[in-house]
């Protein structure tokens, strides 16, 4: 059983940056594909970004929602069992609870098996 714990959320002004971190335990982190999702008030949970486990000669695959491309960057540190989400040029519409997720299969859509409890990001205008 994989446990995920997000941190790094908070209040930021529009145009600012935040970095979310997700610490994992209970599994072989390097073998899991990781992702971030978010859920805004009154809306359904949506995909934000995902990063694969290492595959052959390719270091990692990464995918992003169109709404965050060019602003958000997902990365992973297998030595620290951590996945990061660097969020730049934040907009009020990025306000949401952000969830870390892990899964054994990588693809689009990314459908994870494990979820964290979420961390709140609030972007003020």
N, CA and C atoms as an extended XYZ file, in Angstrom:
375
Properties=species:S:1:pos:R:3:atomname:S:1:resname:S:1:resid:I:1 pbc="F F F"
N         0.849       -1.192        0.000 N   UNK     1
C         0.000        0.000        0.000 CA  UNK     1
C         0.887        1.245        0.000 C   UNK     1
N         0.625        2.136       -0.933 N   UNK     2
C         1.399        3.360       -1.055 CA  UNK     2
C         0.688        4.486       -0.320 C   UNK     2
N         1.428        5.215        0.495 N   UNK     3
C         0.882        6.400        1.161 CA  UNK     3
C         1.501        7.641        0.543 C   UNK     3
N         0.666        8.639        0.343 N   UNK     4
C         1.095        9.886       -0.293 CA  UNK     4
C         0.729       11.050        0.610 C   UNK     4
N         1.647       11.996        0.759 N   UNK     5
C         1.397       13.151        1.614 CA  UNK     5
C         1.866       14.416        0.918 C   UNK     5
N         0.908       15.287        0.599 N   UNK     6
C         1.228       16.530       -0.088 CA  UNK     6
C         1.573       17.631        0.902 C   UNK     6
N         2.370       18.568        0.442 N   UNK     7
C         2.686       19.765        1.218 CA  UNK     7
C         3.025       20.889        0.263 C   UNK     7
N         3.056       22.108        0.787 N   UNK     8
C         3.473       23.248       -0.023 CA  UNK     8
C         2.359       24.160       -0.479 C   UNK     8
N         1.111       23.791       -0.197 N   UNK     9
C         0.021       24.659       -0.584 CA  UNK     9
C        -0.009       25.928        0.252 C   UNK     9
N        -0.832       26.870       -0.177 N   UNK    10
C        -0.945       28.112        0.559 CA  UNK    10
C        -1.614       29.189       -0.264 C   UNK    10
N        -1.493       30.423        0.210 N   UNK    11
C        -2.089       31.579       -0.449 CA  UNK    11
C        -0.999       32.345       -1.190 C   UNK    11
N        -1.266       32.663       -2.443 N   UNK    12
C        -0.295       33.391       -3.258 CA  UNK    12
C        -1.052       34.356       -4.154 C   UNK    12
N        -0.402       35.462       -4.491 N   UNK    13
C        -1.019       36.409       -5.404 CA  UNK    13
C        -0.880       35.941       -6.846 C   UNK    13
N        -1.791       36.396       -7.667 N   UNK    14
C        -1.724       36.078       -9.091 CA  UNK    14
C        -0.365       36.500       -9.651 C   UNK    14
N         0.197       35.626      -10.481 N   UNK    15
C         1.522       35.870      -11.029 CA  UNK    15
C         2.645       35.275      -10.210 C   UNK    15
N         2.318       34.829       -9.024 N   UNK    16
C         3.323       34.256       -8.139 CA  UNK    16
C         3.571       32.789       -8.407 C   UNK    16
N         4.390       32.192       -7.535 N   UNK    17
C         4.789       30.795       -7.702 CA  UNK    17
C         4.614       30.034       -6.400 C   UNK    17
N         4.393       28.746       -6.539 N   UNK    18
C         4.386       27.808       -5.419 CA  UNK    18
C         4.996       26.508       -5.892 C   UNK    18
N         5.568       25.775       -4.972 N   UNK    19
C         6.057       24.441       -5.292 CA  UNK    19
C         5.401       23.439       -4.343 C   UNK    19
N         4.686       22.512       -4.919 N   UNK    20
C         4.064       21.440       -4.159 CA  UNK    20
C         4.992       20.236       -4.117 C   UNK    20
N         4.953       19.557       -2.990 N   UNK    21
C         5.764       18.368       -2.815 CA  UNK    21
C         4.875       17.227       -2.358 C   UNK    21
N         5.214       16.029       -2.798 N   UNK    22
C         4.469       14.840       -2.402 CA  UNK    22
C         5.468       13.780       -1.952 C   UNK    22
N         5.419       13.461       -0.685 N   UNK    23
C         6.288       12.424       -0.133 CA  UNK    23
C         5.545       11.100       -0.147 C   UNK    23
N         6.239       10.059       -0.547 N   UNK    24
C         5.598        8.753       -0.645 CA  UNK    24
C         6.277        7.749        0.281 C   UNK    24
N         5.518        6.734        0.657 N   UNK    25
C         6.050        5.641        1.459 CA  UNK    25
C         5.221        4.398        1.210 C   UNK    25
N         5.778        3.258        1.549 N   UNK    26
C         5.035        2.015        1.470 CA  UNK    26
C         5.111        1.303        0.143 C   UNK    26
N         5.920        1.770       -0.773 N   UNK    27
C         6.045        1.095       -2.050 CA  UNK    27
C         7.384        1.402       -2.675 C   UNK    27
N         7.618        0.832       -3.828 N   UNK    28
C         8.855        1.115       -4.557 CA  UNK    28
C         8.601        2.329       -5.428 C   UNK    28
N         8.983        3.492       -4.917 N   UNK    29
C         8.623        4.755       -5.557 CA  UNK    29
C         9.066        4.808       -7.016 C   UNK    29
N        10.266        4.352       -7.296 N   UNK    30
C        10.811        4.487       -8.644 CA  UNK    30
C        10.004        3.727       -9.684 C   UNK    30
N         9.227        2.749       -9.253 N   UNK    31
C         8.445        1.947      -10.204 CA  UNK    31
C         7.063        2.529      -10.458 C   UNK    31
N         6.685        3.553       -9.711 N   UNK    32
C         5.353        4.119       -9.853 CA  UNK    32
C         5.363        5.333      -10.770 C   UNK    32
N         4.313        5.424      -11.556 N   UNK    33
C         4.033        6.639      -12.303 CA  UNK    33
C         3.289        7.587      -11.375 C   UNK    33
N         3.636        8.865      -11.440 N   UNK    34
C         3.113        9.820      -10.478 CA  UNK    34
C         2.361       10.946      -11.180 C   UNK    34
N         1.425       11.529      -10.471 N   UNK    35
C         0.677       12.608      -11.088 CA  UNK    35
C         0.106       13.571      -10.073 C   UNK    35
N        -0.382       14.687      -10.590 N   UNK    36
C        -1.090       15.682       -9.803 CA  UNK    36
C        -2.444       15.943      -10.452 C   UNK    36
N        -3.447       16.023       -9.592 N   UNK    37
C        -4.789       16.387       -9.993 CA  UNK    37
C        -5.233       17.550       -9.125 C   UNK    37
N        -6.310       18.205       -9.509 N   UNK    38
C        -6.837       19.293       -8.676 CA  UNK    38
C        -8.360       19.316       -8.759 C   UNK    38
N        -8.945       19.851       -7.714 N   UNK    39
C       -10.392       20.002       -7.672 CA  UNK    39
C       -10.728       21.380       -7.126 C   UNK    39
N       -11.316       22.188       -7.986 N   UNK    40
C       -11.741       23.528       -7.601 CA  UNK    40
C       -13.126       23.453       -6.959 C   UNK    40
N       -13.484       24.448       -6.171 N   UNK    41
C       -14.807       24.431       -5.526 CA  UNK    41
C       -15.929       24.306       -6.546 C   UNK    41
N       -16.803       23.355       -6.326 N   UNK    42
C       -17.947       23.168       -7.197 CA  UNK    42
C       -17.651       22.488       -8.514 C   UNK    42
N       -16.413       22.019       -8.673 N   UNK    43
C       -16.032       21.370       -9.942 CA  UNK    43
C       -15.525       19.955       -9.695 C   UNK    43
N       -15.448       19.195      -10.775 N   UNK    44
C       -14.930       17.838      -10.680 CA  UNK    44
C       -13.393       17.864      -10.625 C   UNK    44
N       -12.848       16.810      -10.083 N   UNK    45
C       -11.401       16.669      -10.051 CA  UNK    45
C       -10.881       16.556      -11.474 C   UNK    45
N        -9.765       17.231      -11.759 N   UNK    46
C        -9.206       17.208      -13.105 CA  UNK    46
C        -7.711       16.928      -13.070 C   UNK    46
N        -7.233       16.369      -14.158 N   UNK    47
C        -5.817       16.056      -14.331 CA  UNK    47
C        -5.018       17.347      -14.489 C   UNK    47
N        -3.845       17.380      -13.865 N   UNK    48
C        -2.943       18.517      -13.995 CA  UNK    48
C        -1.663       18.109      -14.720 C   UNK    48
N        -0.979       17.091      -14.200 N   UNK    49
C         0.295       16.672      -14.786 CA  UNK    49
C         0.613       15.262      -14.326 C   UNK    49
N         1.451       14.582      -15.119 N   UNK    50
C         1.900       13.245      -14.734 CA  UNK    50
C         3.322       13.036      -15.214 C   UNK    50
N         4.009       12.133      -14.541 N   UNK    51
C         5.369       11.794      -14.911 CA  UNK    51
C         5.539       10.291      -14.755 C   UNK    51
N         6.173        9.687      -15.722 N   UNK    52
C         6.301        8.235      -15.728 CA  UNK    52
C         7.467        7.787      -14.856 C   UNK    52
N         7.459        6.491      -14.567 N   UNK    53
C         8.669        5.887      -14.059 CA  UNK    53
C         9.645        5.789      -15.227 C   UNK    53
N        10.910        5.541      -14.941 N   UNK    54
C        11.894        5.516      -16.023 CA  UNK    54
C        11.585        4.364      -16.973 C   UNK    54
N        11.684        4.630      -18.276 N   UNK    55
C        11.334        3.630      -19.269 CA  UNK    55
C        12.457        3.492      -20.280 C   UNK    55
N        13.228        2.431      -20.176 N   UNK    56
C        14.278        2.168      -21.148 CA  UNK    56
C        15.279        3.301      -21.207 C   UNK    56
N        15.569        3.756      -22.426 N   UNK    57
C        16.555        4.814      -22.611 CA  UNK    57
C        15.971        6.202      -22.376 C   UNK    57
N        14.637        6.270      -22.311 N   UNK    58
C        13.990        7.556      -22.067 CA  UNK    58
C        13.977        7.801      -20.569 C   UNK    58
N        14.424        8.971      -20.152 N   UNK    59
C        14.480        9.251      -18.726 CA  UNK    59
C        13.086        9.219      -18.117 C   UNK    59
N        12.230       10.087      -18.560 N   UNK    60
C        10.845       10.114      -18.091 CA  UNK    60
C         9.967       10.707      -19.182 C   UNK    60
N         8.721       10.260      -19.182 N   UNK    61
C         7.696       10.947      -19.952 CA  UNK    61
C         6.942       11.870      -19.011 C   UNK    61
N         6.477       12.985      -19.529 N   UNK    62
C         5.648       13.885      -18.733 CA  UNK    62
C         4.519       14.418      -19.602 C   UNK    62
N         3.382       14.602      -18.998 N   UNK    63
C         2.221       15.154      -19.683 CA  UNK    63
C         1.585       16.227      -18.816 C   UNK    63
N         0.959       17.179      -19.489 N   UNK    64
C         0.336       18.295      -18.788 CA  UNK    64
C        -1.040       18.591      -19.364 C   UNK    64
N        -1.908       19.084      -18.509 N   UNK    65
C        -3.166       19.628      -18.989 CA  UNK    65
C        -2.866       20.893      -19.790 C   UNK    65
N        -3.668       21.144      -20.799 N   UNK    66
C        -3.439       22.327      -21.643 CA  UNK    66
C        -3.446       23.611      -20.812 C   UNK    66
N        -4.259       23.630      -19.774 N   UNK    67
C        -4.416       24.845      -18.979 CA  UNK    67
C        -3.164       25.204      -18.173 C   UNK    67
N        -2.236       24.264      -18.016 N   UNK    68
C        -1.050       24.541      -17.203 CA  UNK    68
C         0.251       24.421      -17.996 C   UNK    68
N         0.172       24.016      -19.249 N   UNK    69
C         1.387       23.880      -20.062 CA  UNK    69
C         2.152       25.190      -20.127 C   UNK    69
N         3.458       25.087      -19.935 N   UNK    70
C         4.301       26.276      -19.966 CA  UNK    70
C         4.376       27.010      -18.649 C   UNK    70
N         3.531       26.668      -17.693 N   UNK    71
C         3.530       27.319      -16.388 CA  UNK    71
C         3.907       26.359      -15.265 C   UNK    71
N         3.485       25.103      -15.373 N   UNK    72
C         3.739       24.106      -14.340 CA  UNK    72
C         4.776       23.102      -14.834 C   UNK    72
N         5.584       22.615      -13.907 N   UNK    73
C         6.571       21.588      -14.225 CA  UNK    73
C         6.526       20.498      -13.171 C   UNK    73
N         6.366       19.265      -13.626 N   UNK    74
C         6.384       18.120      -12.715 CA  UNK    74
C         7.767       17.481      -12.777 C   UNK    74
N         8.242       17.031      -11.624 N   UNK    75
C         9.528       16.351      -11.573 CA  UNK    75
C         9.496       15.336      -10.436 C   UNK    75
N        10.490       14.454      -10.432 N   UNK    76
C        10.532       13.446       -9.390 CA  UNK    76
C        11.964       13.248       -8.938 C   UNK    76
N        12.104       12.898       -7.667 N   UNK    77
C        13.406       12.600       -7.083 CA  UNK    77
C        13.293       11.215       -6.469 C   UNK    77
N        13.782       10.216       -7.204 N   UNK    78
C        13.634        8.841       -6.737 CA  UNK    78
C        14.444        8.574       -5.470 C   UNK    78
N        15.517        9.319       -5.273 N   UNK    79
C        16.328        9.130       -4.074 CA  UNK    79
C        15.581        9.584       -2.820 C   UNK    79
N        14.681       10.560       -2.996 N   UNK    80
C        13.928       11.095       -1.864 CA  UNK    80
C        12.475       10.639       -1.856 C   UNK    80
N        12.119        9.765       -2.801 N   UNK    81
C        10.729        9.275       -2.899 CA  UNK    81
C         9.738       10.429       -2.947 C   UNK    81
N        10.048       11.413       -3.763 N   UNK    82
C         9.263       12.631       -3.788 CA  UNK    82
C         8.958       13.046       -5.219 C   UNK    82
N         7.754       13.563       -5.406 N   UNK    83
C         7.393       14.165       -6.681 CA  UNK    83
C         7.025       15.629       -6.408 C   UNK    83
N         7.446       16.502       -7.301 N   UNK    84
C         7.253       17.935       -7.129 CA  UNK    84
C         6.387       18.501       -8.243 C   UNK    84
N         5.709       19.585       -7.928 N   UNK    85
C         4.983       20.335       -8.938 CA  UNK    85
C         5.343       21.814       -8.750 C   UNK    85
N         6.155       22.326       -9.656 N   UNK    86
C         6.517       23.733       -9.634 CA  UNK    86
C         5.466       24.496      -10.420 C   UNK    86
N         4.835       25.465       -9.755 N   UNK    87
C         3.741       26.211      -10.371 CA  UNK    87
C         4.144       27.678      -10.466 C   UNK    87
N         4.260       28.168      -11.683 N   UNK    88
C         4.629       29.560      -11.919 CA  UNK    88
C         3.486       30.300      -12.607 C   UNK    88
N         3.566       31.614      -12.580 N   UNK    89
C         2.552       32.452      -13.239 CA  UNK    89
C         1.145       32.024      -12.850 C   UNK    89
N         0.939       31.858      -11.573 N   UNK    90
C        -0.343       31.356      -11.091 CA  UNK    90
C        -1.475       32.330      -11.365 C   UNK    90
N        -2.633       31.750      -11.623 N   UNK    91
C        -3.830       32.520      -11.932 CA  UNK    91
C        -4.911       32.192      -10.904 C   UNK    91
N        -5.873       33.080      -10.716 N   UNK    92
C        -6.968       32.771       -9.770 CA  UNK    92
C        -7.676       31.468      -10.112 C   UNK    92
N        -7.755       31.131      -11.382 N   UNK    93
C        -8.432       29.886      -11.768 CA  UNK    93
C        -7.622       28.637      -11.432 C   UNK    93
N        -6.406       28.808      -10.940 N   UNK    94
C        -5.628       27.669      -10.456 CA  UNK    94
C        -5.996       27.319       -9.004 C   UNK    94
N        -6.830       28.128       -8.388 N   UNK    95
C        -7.263       27.855       -7.019 CA  UNK    95
C        -7.986       26.514       -6.952 C   UNK    95
N        -7.496       25.639       -6.086 N   UNK    96
C        -8.057       24.286       -5.978 CA  UNK    96
C        -7.338       23.534       -4.874 C   UNK    96
N        -7.903       22.394       -4.524 N   UNK    97
C        -7.179       21.416       -3.723 CA  UNK    97
C        -6.395       20.541       -4.694 C   UNK    97
N        -5.105       20.435       -4.463 N   UNK    98
C        -4.229       19.662       -5.338 CA  UNK    98
C        -3.915       18.315       -4.696 C   UNK    98
N        -4.091       17.266       -5.489 N   UNK    99
C        -3.899       15.905       -5.010 CA  UNK    99
C        -2.740       15.235       -5.733 C   UNK    99
N        -1.912       14.567       -4.974 N   UNK   100
C        -0.865       13.726       -5.523 CA  UNK   100
C        -1.436       12.334       -5.750 C   UNK   100
N        -0.963       11.658       -6.790 N   UNK   101
C        -1.490       10.334       -7.116 CA  UNK   101
C        -0.385        9.449       -7.667 C   UNK   101
N        -0.574        8.149       -7.497 N   UNK   102
C         0.407        7.182       -7.985 CA  UNK   102
C        -0.303        6.018       -8.658 C   UNK   102
N         0.314        5.495       -9.707 N   UNK   103
C        -0.291        4.372      -10.409 CA  UNK   103
C         0.749        3.500      -11.071 C   UNK   103
N         0.375        2.295      -11.388 N   UNK   104
C         1.302        1.351      -12.008 CA  UNK   104
C         1.343        1.501      -13.525 C   UNK   104
N         0.291        2.057      -14.109 N   UNK   105
C         0.255        2.186      -15.558 CA  UNK   105
C         0.325        3.644      -15.950 C   UNK   105
N         1.048        3.917      -17.027 N   UNK   106
C         1.165        5.291      -17.497 CA  UNK   106
C         0.453        5.439      -18.830 C   UNK   106
N        -0.249        6.510      -18.969 N   UNK   107
C        -0.915        6.794      -20.230 CA  UNK   107
C        -1.848        7.971      -20.073 C   UNK   107
N        -2.513        8.297      -21.122 N   UNK   108
C        -3.508        9.360      -21.107 CA  UNK   108
C        -4.868        8.771      -21.486 C   UNK   108
N        -5.838        8.781      -20.624 N   UNK   109
C        -5.768        9.435      -19.329 CA  UNK   109
C        -4.953        8.637      -18.307 C   UNK   109
N        -4.342        9.386      -17.385 N   UNK   110
C        -3.612        8.749      -16.303 CA  UNK   110
C        -4.616        8.379      -15.228 C   UNK   110
N        -4.697        7.093      -14.904 N   UNK   111
C        -5.671        6.613      -13.928 CA  UNK   111
C        -4.911        5.996      -12.769 C   UNK   111
N        -4.722        6.750      -11.703 N   UNK   112
C        -3.918        6.244      -10.584 CA  UNK   112
C        -4.721        5.344       -9.651 C   UNK   112
N        -3.993        4.589       -8.851 N   UNK   113
C        -4.623        3.711       -7.855 CA  UNK   113
C        -4.556        4.282       -6.452 C   UNK   113
N        -3.605        5.189       -6.228 N   UNK   114
C        -3.397        5.715       -4.884 CA  UNK   114
C        -3.485        7.247       -4.912 C   UNK   114
N        -4.045        7.773       -3.814 N   UNK   115
C        -4.261        9.220       -3.730 CA  UNK   115
C        -3.796        9.763       -2.394 C   UNK   115
N        -3.303       10.999       -2.418 N   UNK   116
C        -3.058       11.704       -1.184 CA  UNK   116
C        -4.325       12.414       -0.731 C   UNK   116
N        -4.227       13.120        0.400 N   UNK   117
C        -5.396       13.800        0.945 CA  UNK   117
C        -5.566       15.216        0.417 C   UNK   117
N        -4.562       15.742       -0.241 N   UNK   118
C        -4.685       17.039       -0.878 CA  UNK   118
C        -4.085       18.182       -0.091 C   UNK   118
N        -3.732       19.233       -0.822 N   UNK   119
C        -3.240       20.461       -0.221 CA  UNK   119
C        -3.886       21.630       -0.968 C   UNK   119
N        -4.327       22.634       -0.222 N   UNK   120
C        -5.092       23.729       -0.801 CA  UNK   120
C        -4.159       24.809       -1.343 C   UNK   120
N        -4.429       25.194       -2.571 N   UNK   121
C        -3.741       26.328       -3.205 CA  UNK   121
C        -4.775       27.398       -3.493 C   UNK   121
N        -4.526       28.592       -2.992 N   UNK   122
C        -5.427       29.714       -3.223 CA  UNK   122
C        -4.654       30.835       -3.891 C   UNK   122
N        -5.151       31.261       -5.053 N   UNK   123
C        -4.497       32.339       -5.798 CA  UNK   123
C        -5.415       33.556       -5.781 C   UNK   123
N        -4.940       34.616       -5.192 N   UNK   124
C        -5.756       35.832       -5.099 CA  UNK   124
C        -5.474       36.752       -6.291 C   UNK   124
N        -6.497       37.485       -6.678 N   UNK   125
C        -6.359       38.381       -7.838 CA  UNK   125
C        -5.916       39.768       -7.413 C   UNK   125
